[in-house]
PDB file of C-alpha atoms in Angstrom:
ATOM      1  CA  MET P   1      10.785   0.377  -0.149  1.00  0.00           C
ATOM      2  CA  CYS P   2       9.557  -3.106  -0.883  1.00  0.00           C
ATOM      3  CA  GLU P   3      10.797  -4.890   2.550  1.00  0.00           C
ATOM      4  CA  ALA P   4       9.653  -1.594   4.190  1.00  0.00           C
ATOM      5  CA  LEU P   5       6.217  -2.421   2.936  1.00  0.00           C
ATOM      6  CA  LEU P   6       5.866  -5.775   3.238  1.00  0.00           C
ATOM      7  CA  VAL P   7       6.521  -5.084   7.221  1.00  0.00           C
ATOM      8  CA  LEU P   8       3.613  -2.704   6.822  1.00  0.00           C
ATOM      9  CA  LEU P   9       1.427  -5.420   5.094  1.00  0.00           C
ATOM     10  CA  ASP P  10       1.983  -8.164   7.737  1.00  0.00           C
ATOM     11  CA  SER P  11      -0.408  -7.399  10.848  1.00  0.00           C
ATOM     12  CA  ARG P  12       1.759  -9.489  12.813  1.00  0.00           C
ATOM     13  CA  ASN P  13       3.816  -6.547  12.919  1.00  0.00           C
ATOM     14  CA  HIS P  14       1.253  -4.069  14.296  1.00  0.00           C
ATOM     15  CA  PRO P  15       1.013  -1.781  15.796  1.00  0.00           C
ATOM     16  CA  VAL P  16       3.813   0.060  13.666  1.00  0.00           C
ATOM     17  CA  LEU P  17       4.887   3.376  13.940  1.00  0.00           C
ATOM     18  CA  ILE P  18       6.110   4.858  10.889  1.00  0.00           C
ATOM     19  CA  HIS P  19       8.570   7.824  11.070  1.00  0.00           C
ATOM     20  CA  CYS P  20      11.776   9.487   9.747  1.00  0.00           C
ATOM     21  CA  ASN P  21      13.581  12.564  10.598  1.00  0.00           C
ATOM     22  CA  LYS P  22      10.701  15.105  10.446  1.00  0.00           C
ATOM     23  CA  GLY P  23       8.124  12.754   9.396  1.00  0.00           C
ATOM     24  CA  LYS P  24       7.933  14.200   5.979  1.00  0.00           C
ATOM     25  CA  HIS P  25       9.524  12.970   2.857  1.00  0.00           C
ATOM     26  CA  ARG P  26      11.050   9.571   3.832  1.00  0.00           C
ATOM     27  CA  THR P  27       7.667   8.623   5.415  1.00  0.00           C
ATOM     28  CA  GLY P  28       5.712  10.524   2.903  1.00  0.00           C
ATOM     29  CA  CYS P  29       7.225   7.987   0.190  1.00  0.00           C
ATOM     30  CA  LEU P  30       6.495   5.291   2.009  1.00  0.00           C
ATOM     31  CA  VAL P  31       2.888   5.873   3.069  1.00  0.00           C
ATOM     32  CA  GLY P  32       2.512   7.185  -0.952  1.00  0.00           C
ATOM     33  CA  CYS P  33       3.605   3.742  -2.011  1.00  0.00           C
ATOM     34  CA  LEU P  34       1.501   1.835   0.454  1.00  0.00           C
ATOM     35  CA  ARG P  35      -1.669   4.294  -0.922  1.00  0.00           C
ATOM     36  CA  LYS P  36      -0.505   2.944  -4.651  1.00  0.00           C
ATOM     37  CA  LEU P  37      -0.976  -0.471  -2.769  1.00  0.00           C
ATOM     38  CA  GLN P  38      -4.476   0.251  -1.455  1.00  0.00           C
ATOM     39  CA  GLU P  39      -5.428   1.386  -5.053  1.00  0.00           C
ATOM     40  CA  TRP P  40      -5.922   5.247  -3.971  1.00  0.00           C
ATOM     41  CA  THR P  41      -5.869   7.494  -6.959  1.00  0.00           C
ATOM     42  CA  SER P  42      -2.616   9.330  -7.823  1.00  0.00           C
ATOM     43  CA  THR P  43      -4.654  12.795  -6.927  1.00  0.00           C
ATOM     44  CA  SER P  44      -5.220  11.530  -3.744  1.00  0.00           C
ATOM     45  CA  VAL P  45      -2.151  10.260  -3.069  1.00  0.00           C
ATOM     46  CA  PHE P  46      -0.319  13.437  -4.203  1.00  0.00           C
ATOM     47  CA  ASP P  47      -2.670  15.427  -2.180  1.00  0.00           C
ATOM     48  CA  GLU P  48      -1.984  13.493   0.991  1.00  0.00           C
ATOM     49  CA  TYR P  49       2.004  13.429   0.436  1.00  0.00           C
ATOM     50  CA  ARG P  50       1.817  17.519  -0.182  1.00  0.00           C
ATOM     51  CA  ARG P  51      -0.755  18.191   2.701  1.00  0.00           C
ATOM     52  CA  PHE P  52       1.738  16.512   5.191  1.00  0.00           C
ATOM     53  CA  SER P  53       5.186  17.582   3.601  1.00  0.00           C
ATOM     54  CA  ALA P  54       4.086  21.084   3.121  1.00  0.00           C
ATOM     55  CA  PRO P  55       6.067  23.763   2.596  1.00  0.00           C
ATOM     56  CA  LYS P  56       8.799  21.748   1.434  1.00  0.00           C
ATOM     57  CA  SER P  57       7.183  19.361  -1.021  1.00  0.00           C
ATOM     58  CA  ARG P  58       9.690  17.627  -3.247  1.00  0.00           C
ATOM     59  CA  SER P  59       8.831  16.882  -6.792  1.00  0.00           C
ATOM     60  CA  MET P  60      11.400  13.822  -6.959  1.00  0.00           C
ATOM     61  CA  ASP P  61       9.582  12.342  -4.206  1.00  0.00           C
ATOM     62  CA  GLN P  62       6.440  12.354  -6.043  1.00  0.00           C
ATOM     63  CA  LEU P  63       8.017  11.139  -9.200  1.00  0.00           C
ATOM     64  CA  PHE P  64       9.343   7.981  -6.977  1.00  0.00           C
ATOM     65  CA  ILE P  65       5.823   7.403  -5.742  1.00  0.00           C
ATOM     66  CA  GLU P  66       4.672   7.842  -9.138  1.00  0.00           C
ATOM     67  CA  LEU P  67       6.910   5.659 -10.771  1.00  0.00           C
ATOM     68  CA  PHE P  68       6.989   3.052  -7.812  1.00  0.00           C
ATOM     69  CA  ASP P  69       6.253  -0.567  -9.117  1.00  0.00           C
ATOM     70  CA  VAL P  70       3.966  -2.542  -6.773  1.00  0.00           C
ATOM     71  CA  ARG P  71       4.085  -5.703  -8.525  1.00  0.00           C
ATOM     72  CA  PRO P  72       7.226  -6.798  -6.742  1.00  0.00           C
ATOM     73  CA  VAL P  73       5.476  -6.152  -3.441  1.00  0.00           C
ATOM     74  CA  LEU P  74       2.302  -8.018  -4.786  1.00  0.00           C
ATOM     75  CA  ALA P  75       4.493 -11.064  -5.453  1.00  0.00           C
ATOM     76  CA  ARG P  76       5.545 -11.301  -1.860  1.00  0.00           C
ATOM     77  CA  ILE P  77       2.410 -10.305   0.317  1.00  0.00           C
ATOM     78  CA  ASP P  78       1.492 -12.917   2.745  1.00  0.00           C
ATOM     79  CA  GLY P  79      -2.248 -12.822   2.166  1.00  0.00           C
ATOM     80  CA  SER P  80      -3.291 -14.661   5.522  1.00  0.00           C
ATOM     81  CA  HIS P  81      -1.942 -11.510   7.611  1.00  0.00           C
ATOM     82  CA  LEU P  82      -3.001  -8.622   5.574  1.00  0.00           C
ATOM     83  CA  PRO P  83      -4.185  -5.947   8.083  1.00  0.00           C
ATOM     84  CA  ARG P  84      -7.793  -5.229   8.640  1.00  0.00           C
ATOM     85  CA  TRP P  85      -7.771  -2.011   6.719  1.00  0.00           C
ATOM     86  CA  PRO P  86     -10.865  -1.234   4.495  1.00  0.00           C
ATOM     87  CA  THR P  87      -8.662  -1.069   1.349  1.00  0.00           C
ATOM     88  CA  MET P  88      -6.669  -4.432   2.181  1.00  0.00           C
ATOM     89  CA  ALA P  89      -8.204  -7.269   3.874  1.00  0.00           C
ATOM     90  CA  GLY P  90     -12.048  -5.779   4.068  1.00  0.00           C
ATOM     91  CA  GLY P  91     -13.376  -6.720   0.699  1.00  0.00           C
ATOM     92  CA  TYR P  92     -10.990  -7.788  -1.868  1.00  0.00           C
ATOM     93  CA  LYS P  93      -7.661  -9.716  -1.005  1.00  0.00           C
ATOM     94  CA  ARG P  94      -4.858  -9.830  -3.305  1.00  0.00           C
ATOM     95  CA  PHE P  95      -2.902 -12.854  -3.566  1.00  0.00           C
ATOM     96  CA  ALA P  96       0.697 -12.817  -5.037  1.00  0.00           C
ATOM     97  CA  ASN P  97       0.767 -13.170  -9.057  1.00  0.00           C
ATOM     98  CA  PRO P  98       1.066  -9.409  -9.745  1.00  0.00           C
ATOM     99  CA  ASP P  99       0.862 -10.365 -14.063  1.00  0.00           C
ATOM    100  CA  ASN P 100      -2.624 -12.236 -13.261  1.00  0.00           C
ATOM    101  CA  LEU P 101      -3.995 -11.092 -10.065  1.00  0.00           C
ATOM    102  CA  LEU P 102      -6.592 -13.398  -8.447  1.00  0.00           C
ATOM    103  CA  LEU P 103      -9.003 -11.266  -6.433  1.00  0.00           C
ATOM    104  CA  VAL P 104     -10.798 -13.333  -3.598  1.00  0.00           C
ATOM    105  CA  ASP P 105     -13.939 -11.197  -1.941  1.00  0.00           C
ATOM    106  CA  GLN P 106     -14.749 -13.215   1.109  1.00  0.00           C
ATOM    107  CA  SER P 107     -18.211 -12.075   2.358  1.00  0.00           C
ATOM    108  CA  GLU P 108     -19.326 -12.134   6.092  1.00  0.00           C
ATOM    109  CA  ASP P 109     -20.749 -15.779   6.080  1.00  0.00           C
ATOM    110  CA  GLY P 110     -17.439 -16.839   5.056  1.00  0.00           C
ATOM    111  CA  GLU P 111     -18.416 -17.541   1.251  1.00  0.00           C
ATOM    112  CA  LYS P 112     -15.530 -16.917  -1.159  1.00  0.00           C
ATOM    113  CA  ASP P 113     -15.674 -15.415  -4.665  1.00  0.00           C
ATOM    114  CA  GLU P 114     -12.904 -15.559  -6.807  1.00  0.00           C
ATOM    115  CA  LYS P 115     -12.254 -13.827 -10.229  1.00  0.00           C
ATOM    116  CA  ARG P 116      -8.905 -13.027 -12.351  1.00  0.00           C
ATOM    117  CA  VAL P 117      -8.034  -9.436 -13.620  1.00  0.00           C
TER     118      VAL P 117
END
């Protein structure tokens, strides 16, 4: 899962198609974990998963998404090639230190504002 997310989070690999046999369960898990990285709420993540996996949503898939630890992915993200998605590169960018994240807000004029979380 970490490797697949790293491929998705590197804009040099774009465009990219995410698909599995029926485009529901494995695809849903990958997209659900991506949504966690994008800081979607759990409710929104599971709503999207159920919408596209119905009528055969799997509780184990949802449990996998819920328990997936994003920190190993965050530790390996190449911040210079993040996609220009609103929740990834349009505002704050995460740079790899999952236990002490450094958020960098780069405004339109190029000024940077950094803070630790």
